[in-house]
Tab-separated table of C-alpha atoms (C1' of nucleotides) in Angstrom:
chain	number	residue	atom	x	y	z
O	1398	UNK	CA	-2.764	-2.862	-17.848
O	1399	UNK	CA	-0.150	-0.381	-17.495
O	1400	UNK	CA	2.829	-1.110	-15.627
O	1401	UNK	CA	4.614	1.537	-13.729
O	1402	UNK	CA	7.148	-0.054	-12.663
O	1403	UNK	CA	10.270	2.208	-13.256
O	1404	UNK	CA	13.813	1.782	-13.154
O	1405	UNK	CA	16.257	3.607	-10.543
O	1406	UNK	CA	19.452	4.129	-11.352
O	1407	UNK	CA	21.899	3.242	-9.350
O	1408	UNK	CA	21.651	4.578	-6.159
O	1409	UNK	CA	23.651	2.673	-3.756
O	1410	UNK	CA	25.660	4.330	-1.022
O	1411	UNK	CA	28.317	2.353	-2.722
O	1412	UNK	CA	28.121	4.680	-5.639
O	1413	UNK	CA	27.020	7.738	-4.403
O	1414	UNK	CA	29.507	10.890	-4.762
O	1415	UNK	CA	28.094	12.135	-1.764
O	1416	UNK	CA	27.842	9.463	0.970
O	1417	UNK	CA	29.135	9.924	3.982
O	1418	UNK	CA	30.977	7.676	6.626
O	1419	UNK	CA	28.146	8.685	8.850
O	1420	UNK	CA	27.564	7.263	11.760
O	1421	UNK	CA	23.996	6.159	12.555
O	1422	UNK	CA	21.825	8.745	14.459
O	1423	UNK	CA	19.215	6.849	15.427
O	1424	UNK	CA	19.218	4.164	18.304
O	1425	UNK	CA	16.317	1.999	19.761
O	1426	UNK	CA	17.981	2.250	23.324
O	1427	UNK	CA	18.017	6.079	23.436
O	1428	UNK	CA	15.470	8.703	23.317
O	1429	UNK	CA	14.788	10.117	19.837
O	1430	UNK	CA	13.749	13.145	18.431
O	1431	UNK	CA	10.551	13.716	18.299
O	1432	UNK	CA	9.154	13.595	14.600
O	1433	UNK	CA	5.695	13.841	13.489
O	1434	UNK	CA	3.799	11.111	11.231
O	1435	UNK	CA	4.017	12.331	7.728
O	1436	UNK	CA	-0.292	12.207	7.667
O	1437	UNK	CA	0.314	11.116	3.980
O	1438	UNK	CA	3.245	9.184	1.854
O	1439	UNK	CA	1.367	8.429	-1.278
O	1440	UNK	CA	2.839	5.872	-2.962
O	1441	UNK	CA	2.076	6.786	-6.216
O	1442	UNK	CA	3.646	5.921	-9.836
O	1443	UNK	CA	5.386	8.223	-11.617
O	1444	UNK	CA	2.866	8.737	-14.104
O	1445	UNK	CA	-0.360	8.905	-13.598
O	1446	UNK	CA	-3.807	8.703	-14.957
O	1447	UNK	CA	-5.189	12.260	-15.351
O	1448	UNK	CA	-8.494	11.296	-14.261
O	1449	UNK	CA	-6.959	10.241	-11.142
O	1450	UNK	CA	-9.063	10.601	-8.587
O	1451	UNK	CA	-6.821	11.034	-5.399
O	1452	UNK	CA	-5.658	14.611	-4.423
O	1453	UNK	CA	-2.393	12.431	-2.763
O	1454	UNK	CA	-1.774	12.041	-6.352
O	1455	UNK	CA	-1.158	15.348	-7.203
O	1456	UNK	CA	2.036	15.054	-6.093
O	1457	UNK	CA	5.164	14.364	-9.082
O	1458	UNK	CA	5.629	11.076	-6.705
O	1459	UNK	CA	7.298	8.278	-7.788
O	1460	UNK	CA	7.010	4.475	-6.593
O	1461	UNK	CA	10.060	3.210	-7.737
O	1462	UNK	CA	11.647	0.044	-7.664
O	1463	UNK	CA	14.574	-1.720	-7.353
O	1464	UNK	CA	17.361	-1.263	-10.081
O	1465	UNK	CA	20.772	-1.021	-9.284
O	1466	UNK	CA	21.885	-1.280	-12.882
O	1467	UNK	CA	20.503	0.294	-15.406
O	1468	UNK	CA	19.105	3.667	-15.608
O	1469	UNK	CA	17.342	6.020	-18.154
O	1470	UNK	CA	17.956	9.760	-19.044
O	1471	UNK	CA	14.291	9.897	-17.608
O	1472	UNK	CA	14.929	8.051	-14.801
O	1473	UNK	CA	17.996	10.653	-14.206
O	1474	UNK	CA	15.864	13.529	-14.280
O	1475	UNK	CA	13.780	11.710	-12.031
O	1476	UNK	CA	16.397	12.152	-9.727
O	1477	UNK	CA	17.279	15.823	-9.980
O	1478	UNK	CA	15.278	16.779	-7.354
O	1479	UNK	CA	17.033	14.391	-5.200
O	1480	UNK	CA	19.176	16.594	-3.468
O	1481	UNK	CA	18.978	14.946	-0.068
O	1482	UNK	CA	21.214	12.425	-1.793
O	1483	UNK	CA	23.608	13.920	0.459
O	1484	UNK	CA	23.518	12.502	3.060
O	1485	UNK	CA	22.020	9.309	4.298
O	1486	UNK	CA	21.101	7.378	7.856
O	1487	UNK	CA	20.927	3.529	7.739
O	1488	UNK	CA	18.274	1.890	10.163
O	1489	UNK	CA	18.537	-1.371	11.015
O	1490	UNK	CA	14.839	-2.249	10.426
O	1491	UNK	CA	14.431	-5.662	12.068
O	1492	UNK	CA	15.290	-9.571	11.632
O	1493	UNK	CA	13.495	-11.650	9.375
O	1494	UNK	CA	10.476	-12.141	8.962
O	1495	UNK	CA	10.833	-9.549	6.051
O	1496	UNK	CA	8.143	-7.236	5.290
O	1497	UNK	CA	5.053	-8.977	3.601
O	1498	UNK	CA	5.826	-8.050	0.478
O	1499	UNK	CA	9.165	-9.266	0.332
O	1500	UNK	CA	8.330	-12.541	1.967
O	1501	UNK	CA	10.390	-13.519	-1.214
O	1502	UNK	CA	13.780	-13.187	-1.150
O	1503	UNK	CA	14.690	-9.575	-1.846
O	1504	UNK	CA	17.549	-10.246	-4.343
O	1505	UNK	CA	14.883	-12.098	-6.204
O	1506	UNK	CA	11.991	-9.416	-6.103
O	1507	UNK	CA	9.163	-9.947	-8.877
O	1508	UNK	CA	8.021	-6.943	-10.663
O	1509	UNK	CA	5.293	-6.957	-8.770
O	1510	UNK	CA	4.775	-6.952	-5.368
O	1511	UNK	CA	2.608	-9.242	-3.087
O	1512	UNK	CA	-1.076	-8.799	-2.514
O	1513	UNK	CA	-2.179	-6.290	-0.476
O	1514	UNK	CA	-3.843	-7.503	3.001
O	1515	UNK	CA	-6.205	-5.541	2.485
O	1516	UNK	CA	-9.920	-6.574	2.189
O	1517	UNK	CA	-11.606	-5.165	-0.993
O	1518	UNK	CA	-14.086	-3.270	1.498
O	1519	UNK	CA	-10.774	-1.802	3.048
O	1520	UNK	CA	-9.388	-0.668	-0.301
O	1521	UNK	CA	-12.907	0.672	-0.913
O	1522	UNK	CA	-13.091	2.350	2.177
O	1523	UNK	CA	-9.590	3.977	2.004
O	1524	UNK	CA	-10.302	5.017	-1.468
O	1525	UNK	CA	-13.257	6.871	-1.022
O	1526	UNK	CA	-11.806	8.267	2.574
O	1527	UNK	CA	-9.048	9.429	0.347
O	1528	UNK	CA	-11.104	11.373	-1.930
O	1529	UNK	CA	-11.827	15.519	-1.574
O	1530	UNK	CA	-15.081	14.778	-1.854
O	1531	UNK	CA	-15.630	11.606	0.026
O	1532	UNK	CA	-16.926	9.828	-2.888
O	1533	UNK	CA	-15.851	8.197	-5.780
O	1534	UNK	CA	-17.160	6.359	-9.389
O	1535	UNK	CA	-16.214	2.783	-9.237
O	1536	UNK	CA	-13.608	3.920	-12.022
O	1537	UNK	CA	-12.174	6.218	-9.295
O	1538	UNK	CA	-12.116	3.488	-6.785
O	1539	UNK	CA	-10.182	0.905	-9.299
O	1540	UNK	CA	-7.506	4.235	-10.091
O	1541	UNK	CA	-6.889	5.118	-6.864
O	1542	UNK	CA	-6.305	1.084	-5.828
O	1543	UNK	CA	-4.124	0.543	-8.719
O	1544	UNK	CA	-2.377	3.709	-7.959
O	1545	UNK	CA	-1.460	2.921	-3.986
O	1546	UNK	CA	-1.055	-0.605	-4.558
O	1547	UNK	CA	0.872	-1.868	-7.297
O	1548	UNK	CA	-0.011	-5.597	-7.277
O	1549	UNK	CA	-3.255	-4.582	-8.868
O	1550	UNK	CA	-1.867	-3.000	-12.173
O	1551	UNK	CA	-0.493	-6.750	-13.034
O	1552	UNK	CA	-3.301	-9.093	-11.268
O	1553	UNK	CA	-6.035	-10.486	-13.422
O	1554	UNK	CA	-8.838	-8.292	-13.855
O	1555	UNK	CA	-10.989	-10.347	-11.712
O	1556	UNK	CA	-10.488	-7.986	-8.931
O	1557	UNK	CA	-12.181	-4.970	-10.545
O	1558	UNK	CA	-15.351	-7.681	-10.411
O	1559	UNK	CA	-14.664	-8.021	-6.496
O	1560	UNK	CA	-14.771	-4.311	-6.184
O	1561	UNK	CA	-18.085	-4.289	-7.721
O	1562	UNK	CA	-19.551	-6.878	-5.470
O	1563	UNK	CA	-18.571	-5.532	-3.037
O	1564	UNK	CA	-19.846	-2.008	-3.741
O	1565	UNK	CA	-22.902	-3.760	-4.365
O	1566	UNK	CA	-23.271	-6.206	-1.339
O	1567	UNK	CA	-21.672	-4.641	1.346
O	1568	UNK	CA	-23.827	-2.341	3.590
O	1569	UNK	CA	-20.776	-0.199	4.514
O	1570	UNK	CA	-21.229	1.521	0.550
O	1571	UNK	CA	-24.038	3.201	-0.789
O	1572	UNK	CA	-24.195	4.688	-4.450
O	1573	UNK	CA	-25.301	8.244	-4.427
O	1574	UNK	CA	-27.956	9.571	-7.144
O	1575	UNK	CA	-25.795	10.950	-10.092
O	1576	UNK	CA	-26.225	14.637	-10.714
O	1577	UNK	CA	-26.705	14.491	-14.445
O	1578	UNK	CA	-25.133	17.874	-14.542
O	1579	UNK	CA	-21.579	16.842	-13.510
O	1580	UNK	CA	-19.924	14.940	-16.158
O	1581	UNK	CA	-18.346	12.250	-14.200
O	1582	UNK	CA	-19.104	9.525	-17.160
O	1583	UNK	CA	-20.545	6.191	-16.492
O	1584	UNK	CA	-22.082	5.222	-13.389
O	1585	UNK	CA	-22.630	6.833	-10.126
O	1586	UNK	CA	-20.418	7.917	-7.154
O	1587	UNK	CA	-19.960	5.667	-3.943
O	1588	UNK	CA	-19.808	6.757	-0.533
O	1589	UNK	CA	-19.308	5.310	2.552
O	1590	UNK	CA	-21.940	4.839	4.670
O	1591	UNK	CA	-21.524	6.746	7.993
O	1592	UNK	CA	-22.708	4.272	10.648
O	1593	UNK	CA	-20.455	1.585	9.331
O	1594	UNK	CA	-17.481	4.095	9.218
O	1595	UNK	CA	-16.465	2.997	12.665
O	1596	UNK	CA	-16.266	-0.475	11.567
O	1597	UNK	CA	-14.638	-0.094	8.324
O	1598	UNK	CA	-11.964	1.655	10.374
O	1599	UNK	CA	-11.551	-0.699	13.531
O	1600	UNK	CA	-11.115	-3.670	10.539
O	1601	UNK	CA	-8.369	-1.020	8.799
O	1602	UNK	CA	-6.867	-1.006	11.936
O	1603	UNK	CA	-6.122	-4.557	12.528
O	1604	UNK	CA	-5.379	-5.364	9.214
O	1605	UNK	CA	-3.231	-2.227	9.640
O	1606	UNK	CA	-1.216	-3.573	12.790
O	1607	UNK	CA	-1.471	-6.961	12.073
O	1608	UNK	CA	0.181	-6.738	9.523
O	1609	UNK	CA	3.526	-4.801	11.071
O	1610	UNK	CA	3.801	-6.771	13.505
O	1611	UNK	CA	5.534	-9.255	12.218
O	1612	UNK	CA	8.482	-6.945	11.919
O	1613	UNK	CA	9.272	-6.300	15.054
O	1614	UNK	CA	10.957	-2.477	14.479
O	1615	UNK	CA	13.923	-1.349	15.992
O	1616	UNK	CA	13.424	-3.673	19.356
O	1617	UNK	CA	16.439	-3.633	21.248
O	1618	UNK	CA	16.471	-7.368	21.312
O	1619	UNK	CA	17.678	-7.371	17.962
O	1620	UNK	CA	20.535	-5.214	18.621
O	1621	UNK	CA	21.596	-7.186	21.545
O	1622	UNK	CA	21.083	-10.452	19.482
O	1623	UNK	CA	23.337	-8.736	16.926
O	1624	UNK	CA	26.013	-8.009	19.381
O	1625	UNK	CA	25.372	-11.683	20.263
O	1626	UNK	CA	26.118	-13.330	16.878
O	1627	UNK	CA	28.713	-10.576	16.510
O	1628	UNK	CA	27.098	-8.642	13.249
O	1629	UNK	CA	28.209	-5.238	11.793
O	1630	UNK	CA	27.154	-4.265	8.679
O	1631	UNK	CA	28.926	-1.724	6.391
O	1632	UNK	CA	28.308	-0.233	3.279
O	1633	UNK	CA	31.035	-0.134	1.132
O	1634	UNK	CA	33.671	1.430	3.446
O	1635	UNK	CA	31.041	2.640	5.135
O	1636	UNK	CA	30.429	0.958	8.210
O	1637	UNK	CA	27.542	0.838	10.403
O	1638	UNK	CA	28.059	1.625	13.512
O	1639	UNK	CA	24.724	0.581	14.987
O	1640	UNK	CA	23.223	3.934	15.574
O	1641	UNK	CA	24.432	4.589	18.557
O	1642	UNK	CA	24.715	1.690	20.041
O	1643	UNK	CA	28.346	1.022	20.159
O	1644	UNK	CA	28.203	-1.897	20.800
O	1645	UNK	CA	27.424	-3.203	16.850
O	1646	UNK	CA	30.686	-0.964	15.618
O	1647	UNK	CA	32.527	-3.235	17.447
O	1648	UNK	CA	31.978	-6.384	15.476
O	1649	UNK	CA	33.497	-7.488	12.512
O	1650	UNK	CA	31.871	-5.906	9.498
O	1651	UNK	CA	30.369	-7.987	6.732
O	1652	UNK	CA	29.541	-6.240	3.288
O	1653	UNK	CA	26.438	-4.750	2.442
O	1654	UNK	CA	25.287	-4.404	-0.595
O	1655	UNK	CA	22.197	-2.920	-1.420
O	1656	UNK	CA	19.241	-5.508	-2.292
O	1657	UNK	CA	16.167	-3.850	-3.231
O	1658	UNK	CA	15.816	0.199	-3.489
O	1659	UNK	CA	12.415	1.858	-3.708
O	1660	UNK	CA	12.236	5.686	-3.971
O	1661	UNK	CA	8.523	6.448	-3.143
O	1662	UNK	CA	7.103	10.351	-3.174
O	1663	UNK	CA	5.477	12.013	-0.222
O	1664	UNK	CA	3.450	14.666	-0.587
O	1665	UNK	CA	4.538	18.235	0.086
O	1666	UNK	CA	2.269	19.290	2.774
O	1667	UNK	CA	0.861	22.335	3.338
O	1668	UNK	CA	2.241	23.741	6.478
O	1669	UNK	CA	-0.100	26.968	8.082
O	1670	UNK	CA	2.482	28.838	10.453
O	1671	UNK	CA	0.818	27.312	14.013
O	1672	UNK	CA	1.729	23.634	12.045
O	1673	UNK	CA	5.287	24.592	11.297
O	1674	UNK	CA	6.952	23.086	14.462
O	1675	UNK	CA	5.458	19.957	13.394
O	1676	UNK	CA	6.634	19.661	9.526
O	1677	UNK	CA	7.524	16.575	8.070
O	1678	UNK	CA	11.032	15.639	8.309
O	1679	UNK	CA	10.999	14.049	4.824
O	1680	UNK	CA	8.616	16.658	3.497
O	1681	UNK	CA	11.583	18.449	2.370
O	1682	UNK	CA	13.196	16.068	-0.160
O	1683	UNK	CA	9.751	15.239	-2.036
O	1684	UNK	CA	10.650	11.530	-1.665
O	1685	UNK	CA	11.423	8.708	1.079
O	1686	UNK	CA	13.642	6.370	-0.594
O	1687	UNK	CA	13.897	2.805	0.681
O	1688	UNK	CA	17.256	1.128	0.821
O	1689	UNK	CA	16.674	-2.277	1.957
O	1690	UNK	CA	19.830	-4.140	2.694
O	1691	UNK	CA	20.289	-7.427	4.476
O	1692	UNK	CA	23.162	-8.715	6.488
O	1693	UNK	CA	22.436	-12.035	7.480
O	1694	UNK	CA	19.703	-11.926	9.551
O	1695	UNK	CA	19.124	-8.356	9.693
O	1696	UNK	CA	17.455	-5.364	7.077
O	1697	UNK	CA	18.666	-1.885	7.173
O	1698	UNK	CA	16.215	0.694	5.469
O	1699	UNK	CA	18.149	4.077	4.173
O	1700	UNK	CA	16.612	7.355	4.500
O	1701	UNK	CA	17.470	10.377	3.294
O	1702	UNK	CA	19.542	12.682	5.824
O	1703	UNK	CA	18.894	15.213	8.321
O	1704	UNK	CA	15.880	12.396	9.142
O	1705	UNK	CA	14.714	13.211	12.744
O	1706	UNK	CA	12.682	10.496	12.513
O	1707	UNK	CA	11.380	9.055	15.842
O	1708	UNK	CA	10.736	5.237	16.299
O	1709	UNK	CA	7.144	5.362	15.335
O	1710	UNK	CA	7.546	7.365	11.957
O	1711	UNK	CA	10.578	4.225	11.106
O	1712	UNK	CA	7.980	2.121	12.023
O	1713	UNK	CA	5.408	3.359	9.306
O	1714	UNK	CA	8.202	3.514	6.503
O	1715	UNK	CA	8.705	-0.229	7.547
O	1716	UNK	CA	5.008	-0.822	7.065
O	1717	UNK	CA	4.008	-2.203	3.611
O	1718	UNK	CA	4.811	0.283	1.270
O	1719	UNK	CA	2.042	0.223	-0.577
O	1720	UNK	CA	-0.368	0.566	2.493
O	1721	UNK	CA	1.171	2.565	4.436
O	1722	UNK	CA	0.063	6.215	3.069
O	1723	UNK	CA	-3.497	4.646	2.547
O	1724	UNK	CA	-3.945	3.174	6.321
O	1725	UNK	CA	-1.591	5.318	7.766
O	1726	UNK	CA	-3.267	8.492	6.823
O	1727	UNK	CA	-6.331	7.157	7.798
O	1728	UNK	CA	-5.331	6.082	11.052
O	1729	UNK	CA	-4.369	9.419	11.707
O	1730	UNK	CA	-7.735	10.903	10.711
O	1731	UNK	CA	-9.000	8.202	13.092
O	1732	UNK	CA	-6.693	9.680	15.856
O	1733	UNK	CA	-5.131	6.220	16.324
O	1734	UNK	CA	-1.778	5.820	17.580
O	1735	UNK	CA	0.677	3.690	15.505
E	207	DT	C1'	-18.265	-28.557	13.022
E	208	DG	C1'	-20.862	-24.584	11.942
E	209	DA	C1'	-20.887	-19.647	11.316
E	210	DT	C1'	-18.851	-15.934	9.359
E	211	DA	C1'	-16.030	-13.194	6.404
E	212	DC	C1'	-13.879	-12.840	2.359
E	213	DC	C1'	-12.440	-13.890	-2.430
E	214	DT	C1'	-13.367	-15.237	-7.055
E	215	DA	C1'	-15.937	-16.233	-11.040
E	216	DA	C1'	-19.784	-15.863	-13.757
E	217	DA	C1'	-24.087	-14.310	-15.733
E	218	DC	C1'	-27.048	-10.800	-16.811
E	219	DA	C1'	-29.316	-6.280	-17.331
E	220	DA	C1'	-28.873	-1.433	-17.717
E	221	DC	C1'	-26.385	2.248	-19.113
E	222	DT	C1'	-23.149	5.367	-21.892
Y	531	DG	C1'	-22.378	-2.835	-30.710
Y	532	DA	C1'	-18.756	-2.407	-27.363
Y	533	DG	C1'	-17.444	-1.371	-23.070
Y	534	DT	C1'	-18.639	-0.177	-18.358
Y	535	DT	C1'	-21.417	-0.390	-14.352
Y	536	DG	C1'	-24.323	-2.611	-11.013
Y	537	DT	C1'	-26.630	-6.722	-9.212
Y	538	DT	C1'	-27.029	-11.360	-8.082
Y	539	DT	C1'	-25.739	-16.129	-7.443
Y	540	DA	C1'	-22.589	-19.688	-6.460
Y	541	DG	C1'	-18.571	-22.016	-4.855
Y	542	DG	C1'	-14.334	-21.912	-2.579
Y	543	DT	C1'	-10.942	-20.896	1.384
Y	544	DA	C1'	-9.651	-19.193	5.933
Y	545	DT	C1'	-10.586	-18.117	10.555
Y	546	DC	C1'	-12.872	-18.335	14.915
DNA sequence: TGATACCTAAACAACT
DNA sequence: GAGTTGTTTAGGTATC
């Protein structure tokens, strides 16, 4: 199976021209700026199939992962676009437990990442949800699963069976009578039935929240235990000064040094003029990129600048990355509230 | 402890 | 014939 797994060059605010001593703008103990939910940060590799399936994957995304050492003349033009390299905030994103799929130690990431949480009737479900058409061949389900969730382009086959049984056994799918006149190649499309839509989506949910939970984002008990144990993280000479929560510049800084960067695409959305006052924050860049640092007990996630992001959109970058623009989305359709 | 949900593997037939 | 798709069965683990 294909890997995408792509290098990044170096992109640590140690090394970047253009980093700035900035203070953080975001703190947990203040009100923030309201920003709206991206609806949709596919996570997609850099190159994908053709026949892909997803109209998330449209976008020239990249799921990138951590390399703070080598790069490629590829990998540089990669970049070009990255002009929000500018300017960068640092979140601190939470103590340990780290996210689920780093439940390994960061510095010592595998290539690929953990197993979704997913149930294969989930990844169905938000496959075929995430179609135009609300349908998909099974082909189109195993792209669009392999696309948003990289453990699958490593694991054993096997799974690809599981989908299949599951198309086939679960109630929640029905396959739709091909119309011999579309060429859509072997087998026939899935849908999802409608009367188990509700339940598809309340298990989405909890596997959904569950599953961030057990990073408990931006809660001001973490600052406070950080002014506790007397933690201040900087970045080169960079120093954190805990959002804006003076009371984490005060400590004595420790270095940080970038342990696992992910750049990861979003999709440019359409804006209509009555949806302008609520565009994307990141929508501008093309890409989120994930900075995860740790200092001691804590992770810091770096986003791009000029990142009004409120509380609940850092909570959905802090989600599993490779769930969140699936779920997320989703969840939005589904009017929940992260 | 039993029920349930889910995962995985395997076999097989039908289809392209 | 090879590969894919769809169905079915079986055994295992985890959770409630």
């Amino acid at each position: 199976m294909e890997n995408h797994t792509h290098t990044l060059p170096c992109l640590s605010p140690i090394h970047s021209p253009t980093n700035p001593s900035k203070a953080l703008s975001l703190s947990p103990s203040l009100p923030q700026p309201s920003a709206t939910v991206p609806a949709s940060l596919p996570l997609s590799p850099p190159s994908l199939p053709q026949s892909s399936p997803s109209h998330l994957l449209q976008s020239s995304g990249g799921f990138k992962s951590h390399c703070l050492s080598s790069s490629t003349p590829s990998d540089q033009d990669d970049l070009t676009c990255l002009n929000w390299l500018h300017q960068r905030n640092i979140l601190p994103l939470s103590k340990m437990p780290l996210l689920p799929q780093f439940e390994t130690p960061i510095s010592n990431l595998p290539s690929s990442p953990g197993k979704p949480p997913y149930s294969f009737s989930s990844l169905i479900f938000m496959a075929i949800e995430d179609s135009p058409d609300k349908r998909l061949p099974v082909r189109g389900i195993y792209e669009w699963i392999v696309n948003n969730f990289p453990y699958y382009r490593t694991a054993p086959s096997g799974w690809r069976n599981s989908v299949r049984h599951n198309l086939s056994l679960s109630k929640s799918f029905h396959r739709m009578q091909r119309d011999k006149s579309q060429s859509i190649g072997k087998g026939s499309l899935w849908c999802v039935c409608p009367e188990y839509r509700p339940a598809l989506l309340e298990v989405l949910k909890k596997t959904h929240y569950c599953h961030s939970n057990n990073s408990s984002l931006l809660n001001n008990s973490v600052l406070l235990e950080a002014v506790d144990h007397g933690q201040t993280a900087t970045c080169d000479n960079m120093a954190i000064s805990g959002l804006d929560n003076p009371t984490l510049s005060s400590n004595a800084p420790c270095s940080l040094i970038p342990e696992h960067e992910e750049l990861v695409a979003i999709q440019s959305v359409e804006l209509t003029d009555e949806a302008e006052s609520e565009k994307d924050p990141l929508g501008d860049s093309g890409y989120i990129e994930f900075h995860y640092y740790q200092c001691e007990r804590y992770q810091y996630l770096v986003l791009p600048g000029n990142s009004d992001l409120d509380l609940e959109t850092v909570e959905i970058l802090q989600l599993d990355a490779e769930a969140q623009e699936a779920a997320g989305s989703l969840l939005d359709l589904a009017g929940g509230n992260h």
